[in-house]
PDB file of C-alpha atoms in Angstrom:
ATOM      1  CA  MET A  24      14.519 -20.201   0.377  1.00  0.00           C
ATOM      2  CA  PHE A  25      11.524 -20.807   2.681  1.00  0.00           C
ATOM      3  CA  SER A  26      10.936 -23.476   5.307  1.00  0.00           C
ATOM      4  CA  GLY A  27       9.545 -24.063   8.760  1.00  0.00           C
ATOM      5  CA  SER A  28       6.476 -22.480  10.329  1.00  0.00           C
ATOM      6  CA  ILE A  29       5.115 -19.628   8.226  1.00  0.00           C
ATOM      7  CA  PRO A  30       1.898 -18.061   9.515  1.00  0.00           C
ATOM      8  CA  ALA A  31      -0.619 -16.753   7.012  1.00  0.00           C
ATOM      9  CA  LEU A  32      -1.179 -13.673   9.114  1.00  0.00           C
ATOM     10  CA  VAL A  33      -4.605 -12.404  10.062  1.00  0.00           C
ATOM     11  CA  THR A  34      -5.145  -8.678   9.568  1.00  0.00           C
ATOM     12  CA  PRO A  35      -6.488  -6.851  12.634  1.00  0.00           C
ATOM     13  CA  PHE A  36      -9.507  -4.667  11.848  1.00  0.00           C
ATOM     14  CA  ASP A  37     -11.357  -2.430  14.286  1.00  0.00           C
ATOM     15  CA  ASP A  38     -14.666  -3.822  15.498  1.00  0.00           C
ATOM     16  CA  ARG A  39     -17.475  -1.513  14.319  1.00  0.00           C
ATOM     17  CA  GLY A  40     -20.026  -3.494  16.270  1.00  0.00           C
ATOM     18  CA  ASP A  41     -21.106  -7.123  16.164  1.00  0.00           C
ATOM     19  CA  HIS A  42     -17.544  -7.911  15.077  1.00  0.00           C
ATOM     20  CA  VAL A  43     -17.958  -6.221  11.682  1.00  0.00           C
ATOM     21  CA  GLY A  44     -14.494  -5.169  10.607  1.00  0.00           C
ATOM     22  CA  GLY A  45     -13.573  -1.555  10.021  1.00  0.00           C
ATOM     23  CA  ALA A  46     -10.207   0.143   9.635  1.00  0.00           C
ATOM     24  CA  PHE A  47      -6.842  -1.621   9.623  1.00  0.00           C
ATOM     25  CA  ASP A  48      -5.232  -1.399  13.083  1.00  0.00           C
ATOM     26  CA  GLU A  49      -1.585  -0.813  12.219  1.00  0.00           C
ATOM     27  CA  ALA A  50      -0.326  -0.666  15.797  1.00  0.00           C
ATOM     28  CA  LYS A  51      -1.872  -4.029  16.707  1.00  0.00           C
ATOM     29  CA  PHE A  52      -0.568  -5.553  13.483  1.00  0.00           C
ATOM     30  CA  ARG A  53       2.965  -4.402  14.271  1.00  0.00           C
ATOM     31  CA  ASP A  54       2.703  -5.933  17.745  1.00  0.00           C
ATOM     32  CA  PHE A  55       1.381  -9.150  16.197  1.00  0.00           C
ATOM     33  CA  VAL A  56       4.211  -9.369  13.651  1.00  0.00           C
ATOM     34  CA  GLU A  57       6.751  -8.794  16.423  1.00  0.00           C
ATOM     35  CA  TRP A  58       5.220 -11.556  18.560  1.00  0.00           C
ATOM     36  CA  GLN A  59       5.290 -13.984  15.639  1.00  0.00           C
ATOM     37  CA  ILE A  60       8.996 -13.379  15.069  1.00  0.00           C
ATOM     38  CA  VAL A  61       9.877 -13.657  18.756  1.00  0.00           C
ATOM     39  CA  GLU A  62       7.917 -16.922  19.003  1.00  0.00           C
ATOM     40  CA  GLY A  63       9.948 -18.533  16.225  1.00  0.00           C
ATOM     41  CA  SER A  64       8.038 -18.123  12.958  1.00  0.00           C
ATOM     42  CA  THR A  65      10.513 -18.450  10.097  1.00  0.00           C
ATOM     43  CA  ALA A  66       8.693 -16.278   7.525  1.00  0.00           C
ATOM     44  CA  LEU A  67       5.439 -14.340   7.324  1.00  0.00           C
ATOM     45  CA  VAL A  68       2.642 -14.205   4.749  1.00  0.00           C
ATOM     46  CA  ALA A  69       0.872 -10.849   4.614  1.00  0.00           C
ATOM     47  CA  CYS A  70      -2.472 -10.408   2.854  1.00  0.00           C
ATOM     48  CA  GLY A  71      -3.197 -14.008   2.050  1.00  0.00           C
ATOM     49  CA  THR A  72      -6.655 -15.549   2.313  1.00  0.00           C
ATOM     50  CA  THR A  73      -6.477 -15.640   6.124  1.00  0.00           C
ATOM     51  CA  GLY A  74      -5.512 -11.965   6.038  1.00  0.00           C
ATOM     52  CA  GLU A  75      -8.814 -11.136   4.293  1.00  0.00           C
ATOM     53  CA  ALA A  76      -7.032  -9.701   1.269  1.00  0.00           C
ATOM     54  CA  ALA A  77     -10.177 -10.173  -0.839  1.00  0.00           C
ATOM     55  CA  THR A  78     -11.819  -7.375   1.164  1.00  0.00           C
ATOM     56  CA  MET A  79      -8.977  -4.865   0.725  1.00  0.00           C
ATOM     57  CA  PRO A  80      -8.565  -2.182  -1.928  1.00  0.00           C
ATOM     58  CA  LYS A  81      -5.160  -2.373  -3.612  1.00  0.00           C
ATOM     59  CA  ASP A  82      -3.672   0.599  -1.764  1.00  0.00           C
ATOM     60  CA  GLU A  83      -4.641  -0.829   1.619  1.00  0.00           C
ATOM     61  CA  HIS A  84      -3.506  -4.325   0.626  1.00  0.00           C
ATOM     62  CA  PHE A  85       0.036  -3.281  -0.158  1.00  0.00           C
ATOM     63  CA  HIS A  86       0.141  -0.826   2.747  1.00  0.00           C
ATOM     64  CA  VAL A  87      -0.377  -3.847   5.016  1.00  0.00           C
ATOM     65  CA  VAL A  88       2.461  -5.658   3.221  1.00  0.00           C
ATOM     66  CA  ARG A  89       4.689  -2.586   3.621  1.00  0.00           C
ATOM     67  CA  VAL A  90       3.960  -2.413   7.354  1.00  0.00           C
ATOM     68  CA  CYS A  91       4.774  -6.113   7.735  1.00  0.00           C
ATOM     69  CA  VAL A  92       8.093  -5.653   5.918  1.00  0.00           C
ATOM     70  CA  ASP A  93       8.938  -2.589   7.985  1.00  0.00           C
ATOM     71  CA  GLN A  94       8.217  -4.351  11.272  1.00  0.00           C
ATOM     72  CA  ALA A  95      10.077  -7.525  10.274  1.00  0.00           C
ATOM     73  CA  ARG A  96      13.192  -5.480   9.472  1.00  0.00           C
ATOM     74  CA  GLY A  97      14.794  -8.306   7.538  1.00  0.00           C
ATOM     75  CA  ARG A  98      14.748 -10.751  10.450  1.00  0.00           C
ATOM     76  CA  VAL A  99      12.457 -13.135   8.542  1.00  0.00           C
ATOM     77  CA  PRO A 100      11.290 -13.090   4.908  1.00  0.00           C
ATOM     78  CA  VAL A 101       7.913 -11.579   4.063  1.00  0.00           C
ATOM     79  CA  ILE A 102       5.743 -13.206   1.396  1.00  0.00           C
ATOM     80  CA  ALA A 103       2.980 -11.043  -0.068  1.00  0.00           C
ATOM     81  CA  GLY A 104      -0.295 -12.460  -1.248  1.00  0.00           C
ATOM     82  CA  ALA A 105      -0.627 -10.993  -4.738  1.00  0.00           C
ATOM     83  CA  GLY A 106      -2.725 -13.304  -6.897  1.00  0.00           C
ATOM     84  CA  SER A 107      -5.527 -12.326  -9.239  1.00  0.00           C
ATOM     85  CA  ASN A 108      -7.777 -14.008 -11.778  1.00  0.00           C
ATOM     86  CA  ASP A 109      -6.792 -11.265 -14.244  1.00  0.00           C
ATOM     87  CA  THR A 110      -3.287 -11.870 -15.590  1.00  0.00           C
ATOM     88  CA  ILE A 111      -2.621  -8.150 -16.127  1.00  0.00           C
ATOM     89  CA  VAL A 112      -3.708  -7.319 -12.569  1.00  0.00           C
ATOM     90  CA  ALA A 113      -1.532 -10.148 -11.241  1.00  0.00           C
ATOM     91  CA  ILE A 114       1.474  -8.622 -13.033  1.00  0.00           C
ATOM     92  CA  GLU A 115       0.692  -5.240 -11.462  1.00  0.00           C
ATOM     93  CA  ASN A 116       0.332  -6.886  -8.050  1.00  0.00           C
ATOM     94  CA  LEU A 117       3.772  -8.456  -8.398  1.00  0.00           C
ATOM     95  CA  LYS A 118       5.257  -5.025  -9.004  1.00  0.00           C
ATOM     96  CA  ALA A 119       3.371  -3.600  -6.029  1.00  0.00           C
ATOM     97  CA  ALA A 120       4.614  -6.434  -3.808  1.00  0.00           C
ATOM     98  CA  GLN A 121       8.196  -5.766  -4.870  1.00  0.00           C
ATOM     99  CA  GLU A 122       7.774  -2.020  -4.262  1.00  0.00           C
ATOM    100  CA  ALA A 123       6.385  -2.789  -0.795  1.00  0.00           C
ATOM    101  CA  GLY A 124       9.588  -4.668   0.009  1.00  0.00           C
ATOM    102  CA  ALA A 125       8.315  -8.242  -0.005  1.00  0.00           C
ATOM    103  CA  ASP A 126      10.820 -11.051  -0.488  1.00  0.00           C
ATOM    104  CA  ALA A 127       8.431 -13.187  -2.560  1.00  0.00           C
ATOM    105  CA  ALA A 128       4.851 -13.313  -3.750  1.00  0.00           C
ATOM    106  CA  LEU A 129       2.239 -16.009  -3.144  1.00  0.00           C
ATOM    107  CA  MET A 130       0.214 -16.435  -6.334  1.00  0.00           C
ATOM    108  CA  VAL A 131      -2.958 -18.471  -6.837  1.00  0.00           C
ATOM    109  CA  PRO A 132      -4.012 -19.663 -10.285  1.00  0.00           C
ATOM    110  CA  PRO A 133      -6.885 -17.694 -11.824  1.00  0.00           C
ATOM    111  CA  TYR A 134     -10.041 -18.288  -9.806  1.00  0.00           C
ATOM    112  CA  TYR A 135     -13.654 -18.103 -11.014  1.00  0.00           C
ATOM    113  CA  ASN A 136     -12.594 -18.010 -14.705  1.00  0.00           C
ATOM    114  CA  ARG A 137     -11.815 -21.761 -14.546  1.00  0.00           C
ATOM    115  CA  PRO A 138      -9.060 -21.808 -17.185  1.00  0.00           C
ATOM    116  CA  SER A 139      -7.743 -25.005 -18.725  1.00  0.00           C
ATOM    117  CA  GLN A 140      -4.398 -26.424 -17.653  1.00  0.00           C
ATOM    118  CA  ASP A 141      -2.878 -24.641 -20.669  1.00  0.00           C
ATOM    119  CA  GLY A 142      -4.494 -21.407 -19.526  1.00  0.00           C
ATOM    120  CA  ILE A 143      -3.024 -21.819 -16.046  1.00  0.00           C
ATOM    121  CA  ALA A 144       0.436 -22.478 -17.485  1.00  0.00           C
ATOM    122  CA  LEU A 145       0.219 -19.480 -19.832  1.00  0.00           C
ATOM    123  CA  HIS A 146      -0.958 -17.232 -16.986  1.00  0.00           C
ATOM    124  CA  PHE A 147       2.140 -18.061 -14.953  1.00  0.00           C
ATOM    125  CA  ALA A 148       4.410 -17.912 -18.010  1.00  0.00           C
ATOM    126  CA  LYS A 149       3.254 -14.331 -18.521  1.00  0.00           C
ATOM    127  CA  LEU A 150       3.992 -13.504 -14.867  1.00  0.00           C
ATOM    128  CA  ALA A 151       7.463 -14.972 -15.219  1.00  0.00           C
ATOM    129  CA  GLU A 152       8.416 -12.799 -18.193  1.00  0.00           C
ATOM    130  CA  ASN A 153       9.375  -9.813 -16.049  1.00  0.00           C
ATOM    131  CA  ALA A 154       8.822 -11.097 -12.537  1.00  0.00           C
ATOM    132  CA  PRO A 155      10.410  -8.628 -10.103  1.00  0.00           C
ATOM    133  CA  LEU A 156      10.608 -11.142  -7.239  1.00  0.00           C
ATOM    134  CA  PRO A 157      10.348 -14.903  -6.639  1.00  0.00           C
ATOM    135  CA  ILE A 158       6.932 -16.558  -6.791  1.00  0.00           C
ATOM    136  CA  ILE A 159       5.507 -19.310  -4.596  1.00  0.00           C
ATOM    137  CA  LEU A 160       2.666 -21.041  -6.406  1.00  0.00           C
ATOM    138  CA  TYR A 161      -0.438 -21.485  -4.266  1.00  0.00           C
ATOM    139  CA  ASN A 162      -2.656 -24.378  -5.253  1.00  0.00           C
ATOM    140  CA  VAL A 163      -5.914 -24.269  -3.313  1.00  0.00           C
ATOM    141  CA  PRO A 164      -8.655 -25.806  -5.480  1.00  0.00           C
ATOM    142  CA  GLY A 165     -11.190 -25.679  -2.650  1.00  0.00           C
ATOM    143  CA  ARG A 166     -11.207 -21.892  -2.941  1.00  0.00           C
ATOM    144  CA  THR A 167     -10.229 -21.192  -6.536  1.00  0.00           C
ATOM    145  CA  VAL A 168     -12.050 -24.095  -8.252  1.00  0.00           C
ATOM    146  CA  THR A 169      -8.848 -24.226 -10.316  1.00  0.00           C
ATOM    147  CA  ASP A 170      -6.389 -27.052  -9.729  1.00  0.00           C
ATOM    148  CA  ILE A 171      -2.758 -26.887 -10.828  1.00  0.00           C
ATOM    149  CA  GLN A 172      -2.265 -30.513 -11.790  1.00  0.00           C
ATOM    150  CA  PRO A 173       1.231 -31.950 -11.120  1.00  0.00           C
ATOM    151  CA  ALA A 174       2.184 -32.060 -14.811  1.00  0.00           C
ATOM    152  CA  THR A 175       1.177 -28.401 -15.152  1.00  0.00           C
ATOM    153  CA  LEU A 176       3.056 -27.318 -12.051  1.00  0.00           C
ATOM    154  CA  ILE A 177       6.159 -29.138 -13.278  1.00  0.00           C
ATOM    155  CA  ARG A 178       5.796 -27.445 -16.670  1.00  0.00           C
ATOM    156  CA  ILE A 179       5.475 -24.012 -15.024  1.00  0.00           C
ATOM    157  CA  VAL A 180       8.488 -24.452 -12.753  1.00  0.00           C
ATOM    158  CA  GLN A 181      10.766 -26.017 -15.346  1.00  0.00           C
ATOM    159  CA  ALA A 182      10.104 -23.115 -17.709  1.00  0.00           C
ATOM    160  CA  ALA A 183      11.276 -20.548 -15.128  1.00  0.00           C
ATOM    161  CA  PRO A 184      12.982 -22.240 -12.168  1.00  0.00           C
ATOM    162  CA  ASP A 185      14.574 -19.010 -10.941  1.00  0.00           C
ATOM    163  CA  VAL A 186      11.136 -17.401 -10.642  1.00  0.00           C
ATOM    164  CA  PHE A 187       8.978 -20.238  -9.294  1.00  0.00           C
ATOM    165  CA  VAL A 188      10.819 -21.222  -6.145  1.00  0.00           C
ATOM    166  CA  GLY A 189       8.160 -23.231  -4.340  1.00  0.00           C
ATOM    167  CA  VAL A 190       4.573 -24.270  -3.883  1.00  0.00           C
ATOM    168  CA  LYS A 191       2.039 -23.982  -1.109  1.00  0.00           C
ATOM    169  CA  ASP A 192      -0.065 -27.070  -1.747  1.00  0.00           C
ATOM    170  CA  ALA A 193      -3.527 -27.103  -0.202  1.00  0.00           C
ATOM    171  CA  SER A 194      -4.925 -29.739  -2.566  1.00  0.00           C
ATOM    172  CA  GLY A 195      -4.843 -32.411   0.133  1.00  0.00           C
ATOM    173  CA  ALA A 196      -3.382 -34.850  -2.416  1.00  0.00           C
ATOM    174  CA  LEU A 197      -0.229 -36.021  -0.678  1.00  0.00           C
ATOM    175  CA  ALA A 198       0.994 -38.086  -3.630  1.00  0.00           C
ATOM    176  CA  ARG A 199       1.665 -34.818  -5.446  1.00  0.00           C
ATOM    177  CA  ILE A 200       4.645 -34.176  -3.204  1.00  0.00           C
ATOM    178  CA  SER A 201       6.365 -37.195  -4.705  1.00  0.00           C
ATOM    179  CA  HIS A 202       5.337 -36.261  -8.247  1.00  0.00           C
ATOM    180  CA  HIS A 203       6.812 -32.787  -7.792  1.00  0.00           C
ATOM    181  CA  ARG A 204       9.877 -34.108  -6.008  1.00  0.00           C
ATOM    182  CA  GLY A 205      10.569 -36.686  -8.708  1.00  0.00           C
ATOM    183  CA  ALA A 206      10.517 -34.112 -11.510  1.00  0.00           C
ATOM    184  CA  LEU A 207      11.856 -31.003  -9.755  1.00  0.00           C
ATOM    185  CA  GLY A 208      14.265 -32.460  -7.224  1.00  0.00           C
ATOM    186  CA  ALA A 209      14.544 -32.376  -3.469  1.00  0.00           C
ATOM    187  CA  ASP A 210      15.530 -28.697  -3.450  1.00  0.00           C
ATOM    188  CA  PHE A 211      12.198 -27.498  -4.830  1.00  0.00           C
ATOM    189  CA  CYS A 212      10.448 -25.886  -1.856  1.00  0.00           C
ATOM    190  CA  GLN A 213       7.208 -27.691  -1.033  1.00  0.00           C
ATOM    191  CA  LEU A 214       5.104 -26.171   1.745  1.00  0.00           C
ATOM    192  CA  SER A 215       1.894 -27.626   3.112  1.00  0.00           C
ATOM    193  CA  GLY A 216      -1.185 -25.458   2.909  1.00  0.00           C
ATOM    194  CA  ASN A 217      -3.031 -27.683   5.393  1.00  0.00           C
ATOM    195  CA  ASP A 218      -1.992 -27.702   9.039  1.00  0.00           C
ATOM    196  CA  ASP A 219      -3.660 -31.043   9.690  1.00  0.00           C
ATOM    197  CA  LEU A 220      -1.569 -32.728   6.964  1.00  0.00           C
ATOM    198  CA  ALA A 221       1.732 -31.034   7.763  1.00  0.00           C
ATOM    199  CA  LEU A 222       3.239 -34.062   9.510  1.00  0.00           C
ATOM    200  CA  ALA A 223       2.582 -36.388   6.567  1.00  0.00           C
ATOM    201  CA  PHE A 224       3.541 -33.652   4.112  1.00  0.00           C
ATOM    202  CA  ASN A 225       6.952 -33.200   5.734  1.00  0.00           C
ATOM    203  CA  ALA A 226       7.511 -36.950   5.970  1.00  0.00           C
ATOM    204  CA  MET A 227       7.088 -37.150   2.190  1.00  0.00           C
ATOM    205  CA  GLY A 228       9.555 -34.365   1.434  1.00  0.00           C
ATOM    206  CA  GLY A 229       7.901 -31.109   2.430  1.00  0.00           C
ATOM    207  CA  VAL A 230       9.901 -28.462   4.280  1.00  0.00           C
ATOM    208  CA  GLY A 231       7.268 -26.505   6.160  1.00  0.00           C
ATOM    209  CA  CYS A 232       3.754 -25.139   6.318  1.00  0.00           C
ATOM    210  CA  ILE A 233       2.048 -21.869   5.498  1.00  0.00           C
ATOM    211  CA  SER A 234      -0.174 -22.101   8.509  1.00  0.00           C
ATOM    212  CA  VAL A 235      -3.414 -20.779   9.955  1.00  0.00           C
ATOM    213  CA  THR A 236      -2.828 -22.354  13.368  1.00  0.00           C
ATOM    214  CA  ALA A 237       0.541 -20.603  13.707  1.00  0.00           C
ATOM    215  CA  ASN A 238      -1.352 -17.341  14.171  1.00  0.00           C
ATOM    216  CA  VAL A 239      -2.504 -18.662  17.543  1.00  0.00           C
ATOM    217  CA  ALA A 240       0.259 -21.113  18.495  1.00  0.00           C
ATOM    218  CA  PRO A 241       3.420 -19.820  16.793  1.00  0.00           C
ATOM    219  CA  ARG A 242       5.887 -21.355  19.231  1.00  0.00           C
ATOM    220  CA  LEU A 243       4.299 -24.803  19.158  1.00  0.00           C
ATOM    221  CA  CYS A 244       4.089 -24.730  15.361  1.00  0.00           C
ATOM    222  CA  ALA A 245       7.724 -23.622  15.128  1.00  0.00           C
ATOM    223  CA  GLU A 246       8.789 -26.418  17.499  1.00  0.00           C
ATOM    224  CA  PHE A 247       6.795 -28.916  15.436  1.00  0.00           C
ATOM    225  CA  GLN A 248       8.506 -27.842  12.220  1.00  0.00           C
ATOM    226  CA  ALA A 249      11.923 -27.870  13.886  1.00  0.00           C
ATOM    227  CA  ALA A 250      11.321 -31.433  15.079  1.00  0.00           C
ATOM    228  CA  CYS A 251      10.372 -32.488  11.547  1.00  0.00           C
ATOM    229  CA  ALA A 252      13.489 -30.853  10.104  1.00  0.00           C
ATOM    230  CA  ALA A 253      15.657 -32.609  12.690  1.00  0.00           C
ATOM    231  CA  GLY A 254      14.115 -35.981  11.890  1.00  0.00           C
ATOM    232  CA  ASP A 255      12.701 -36.277  15.410  1.00  0.00           C
ATOM    233  CA  MET A 256       9.393 -37.751  14.324  1.00  0.00           C
ATOM    234  CA  ALA A 257       8.446 -38.888  17.828  1.00  0.00           C
ATOM    235  CA  ARG A 258       8.561 -35.284  19.047  1.00  0.00           C
ATOM    236  CA  ALA A 259       6.846 -34.085  15.877  1.00  0.00           C
ATOM    237  CA  LEU A 260       4.016 -36.582  16.399  1.00  0.00           C
ATOM    238  CA  GLU A 261       3.648 -35.503  20.024  1.00  0.00           C
ATOM    239  CA  LEU A 262       3.273 -31.871  18.953  1.00  0.00           C
ATOM    240  CA  HIS A 263       0.976 -32.814  16.078  1.00  0.00           C
ATOM    241  CA  ASP A 264      -1.339 -34.612  18.503  1.00  0.00           C
ATOM    242  CA  ARG A 265      -1.316 -31.580  20.799  1.00  0.00           C
ATOM    243  CA  LEU A 266      -2.155 -29.214  17.929  1.00  0.00           C
ATOM    244  CA  PHE A 267      -4.490 -31.384  15.872  1.00  0.00           C
ATOM    245  CA  PRO A 268      -7.787 -30.329  17.544  1.00  0.00           C
ATOM    246  CA  LEU A 269      -6.752 -26.710  17.013  1.00  0.00           C
ATOM    247  CA  HIS A 270      -6.014 -27.361  13.333  1.00  0.00           C
ATOM    248  CA  GLU A 271      -9.545 -28.702  12.959  1.00  0.00           C
ATOM    249  CA  ALA A 272     -11.139 -25.971  15.062  1.00  0.00           C
ATOM    250  CA  MET A 273      -9.742 -23.246  12.799  1.00  0.00           C
ATOM    251  CA  PHE A 274     -12.173 -24.389  10.101  1.00  0.00           C
ATOM    252  CA  THR A 275     -15.308 -25.094  12.124  1.00  0.00           C
ATOM    253  CA  ASP A 276     -16.731 -21.924  10.595  1.00  0.00           C
ATOM    254  CA  ALA A 277     -15.740 -19.632   7.745  1.00  0.00           C
ATOM    255  CA  SER A 278     -12.092 -18.625   8.098  1.00  0.00           C
ATOM    256  CA  PRO A 279     -10.735 -16.375   9.533  1.00  0.00           C
ATOM    257  CA  GLY A 280     -13.592 -16.131  12.027  1.00  0.00           C
ATOM    258  CA  PRO A 281     -12.391 -19.005  14.248  1.00  0.00           C
ATOM    259  CA  VAL A 282      -8.749 -17.923  14.242  1.00  0.00           C
ATOM    260  CA  LYS A 283      -9.670 -14.348  15.144  1.00  0.00           C
ATOM    261  CA  TYR A 284     -11.869 -15.669  17.951  1.00  0.00           C
ATOM    262  CA  ALA A 285      -8.956 -17.825  19.162  1.00  0.00           C
ATOM    263  CA  LEU A 286      -6.677 -14.782  19.184  1.00  0.00           C
ATOM    264  CA  SER A 287      -9.257 -12.864  21.226  1.00  0.00           C
ATOM    265  CA  ARG A 288      -9.063 -15.654  23.827  1.00  0.00           C
ATOM    266  CA  ILE A 289      -5.280 -15.577  24.188  1.00  0.00           C
ATOM    267  CA  MET A 290      -4.825 -11.832  23.478  1.00  0.00           C
ATOM    268  CA  PRO A 291      -7.754 -10.036  25.127  1.00  0.00           C
ATOM    269  CA  HIS A 292      -7.029  -6.734  23.366  1.00  0.00           C
ATOM    270  CA  PHE A 293      -6.661  -8.147  19.855  1.00  0.00           C
ATOM    271  CA  PRO A 294      -9.197  -6.469  17.521  1.00  0.00           C
ATOM    272  CA  MET A 295     -12.152  -8.736  16.769  1.00  0.00           C
ATOM    273  CA  GLY A 296     -13.425  -7.231  13.519  1.00  0.00           C
ATOM    274  CA  VAL A 297     -13.916  -9.430  10.443  1.00  0.00           C
ATOM    275  CA  ARG A 298     -14.910  -7.820   7.190  1.00  0.00           C
ATOM    276  CA  LEU A 299     -18.115  -8.837   5.483  1.00  0.00           C
ATOM    277  CA  PRO A 300     -18.953 -11.227   3.965  1.00  0.00           C
ATOM    278  CA  MET A 301     -16.910 -12.993   6.672  1.00  0.00           C
ATOM    279  CA  THR A 302     -18.677 -13.229  10.021  1.00  0.00           C
ATOM    280  CA  TRP A 303     -17.930 -14.015  13.642  1.00  0.00           C
ATOM    281  CA  PRO A 304     -17.972 -17.794  14.233  1.00  0.00           C
ATOM    282  CA  SER A 305     -20.991 -19.585  15.623  1.00  0.00           C
ATOM    283  CA  GLN A 306     -21.354 -20.552  19.260  1.00  0.00           C
ATOM    284  CA  ALA A 307     -20.603 -24.181  18.386  1.00  0.00           C
ATOM    285  CA  SER A 308     -17.431 -23.155  16.571  1.00  0.00           C
ATOM    286  CA  ARG A 309     -16.301 -20.976  19.482  1.00  0.00           C
ATOM    287  CA  ALA A 310     -16.856 -23.868  21.891  1.00  0.00           C
ATOM    288  CA  GLN A 311     -14.705 -26.155  19.746  1.00  0.00           C
ATOM    289  CA  VAL A 312     -11.976 -23.503  19.552  1.00  0.00           C
ATOM    290  CA  ASP A 313     -12.036 -23.131  23.339  1.00  0.00           C
ATOM    291  CA  ALA A 314     -11.701 -26.894  23.812  1.00  0.00           C
ATOM    292  CA  ALA A 315      -8.835 -27.051  21.316  1.00  0.00           C
ATOM    293  CA  LEU A 316      -6.998 -24.151  22.956  1.00  0.00           C
ATOM    294  CA  ALA A 317      -7.295 -25.929  26.282  1.00  0.00           C
ATOM    295  CA  HIS A 318      -6.061 -29.203  24.767  1.00  0.00           C
ATOM    296  CA  ALA A 319      -3.002 -27.385  23.382  1.00  0.00           C
ATOM    297  CA  GLY A 320      -2.342 -25.764  26.765  1.00  0.00           C
ATOM    298  CA  LEU A 321      -2.877 -22.250  25.443  1.00  0.00           C
ATOM    299  CA  ILE A 322      -5.646 -21.295  27.882  1.00  0.00           C
TER     300      ILE A 322
END
């Protein structure tokens, strides 16, 4: 259902001073969504981690999803970030994502609570009971301190294969692709959650990336994914080398500070607000972003 270059969209917030984020800028977000589609992005994630969803009240969160869906107008699928560490809230978020018009939901395992593998499986089993739209599992132990082990992911998907259509894997453990592929088949949608590993991820059976870098370099990321899909690994490696410093620069300070700074360099009127506790990146981070943008030929 999903493949290629899928940006985890930033959310533009007004700058209240010193880059402290204020209100959602709907007009700039619509322009940004349009640019992403024109540049070749194959789907969009609204209100994921990079979109600062953790700082949004529920009404605002799903308003942003609704705006993304409205602007996309069915040209590409929209995936709504909708996870929660409270199973009941996660169920409500799924319904809100469906009502907002999303094509799928991106769901993390419960964070902070640190459930067992059985707890993780039961959480997702409960979501699957009346899931109103497909779910992409999002395994990102570096943020959630909760790791969906391969045996657990396989158990979750096999119990409800029509609901759990894919995974965004940001574990960094590439061998998991083969574990998942061996048990779930080649058609199970595996998406990298790490831009810097996307080349290796695709070579092992992945079909795309939910990307931070694609916010800034959507055309290059789309060309990279197209080269991987076509089996043109020489071209894919060339593009990977061109983008690699930018992949690294996006995490030289707390995300999404560096990516919003990068957007301010290539789109001078893009709002520069980040909501606390996120902050504007350090001078050293900004310098590395500038060098990476130059290396990629974007400035």
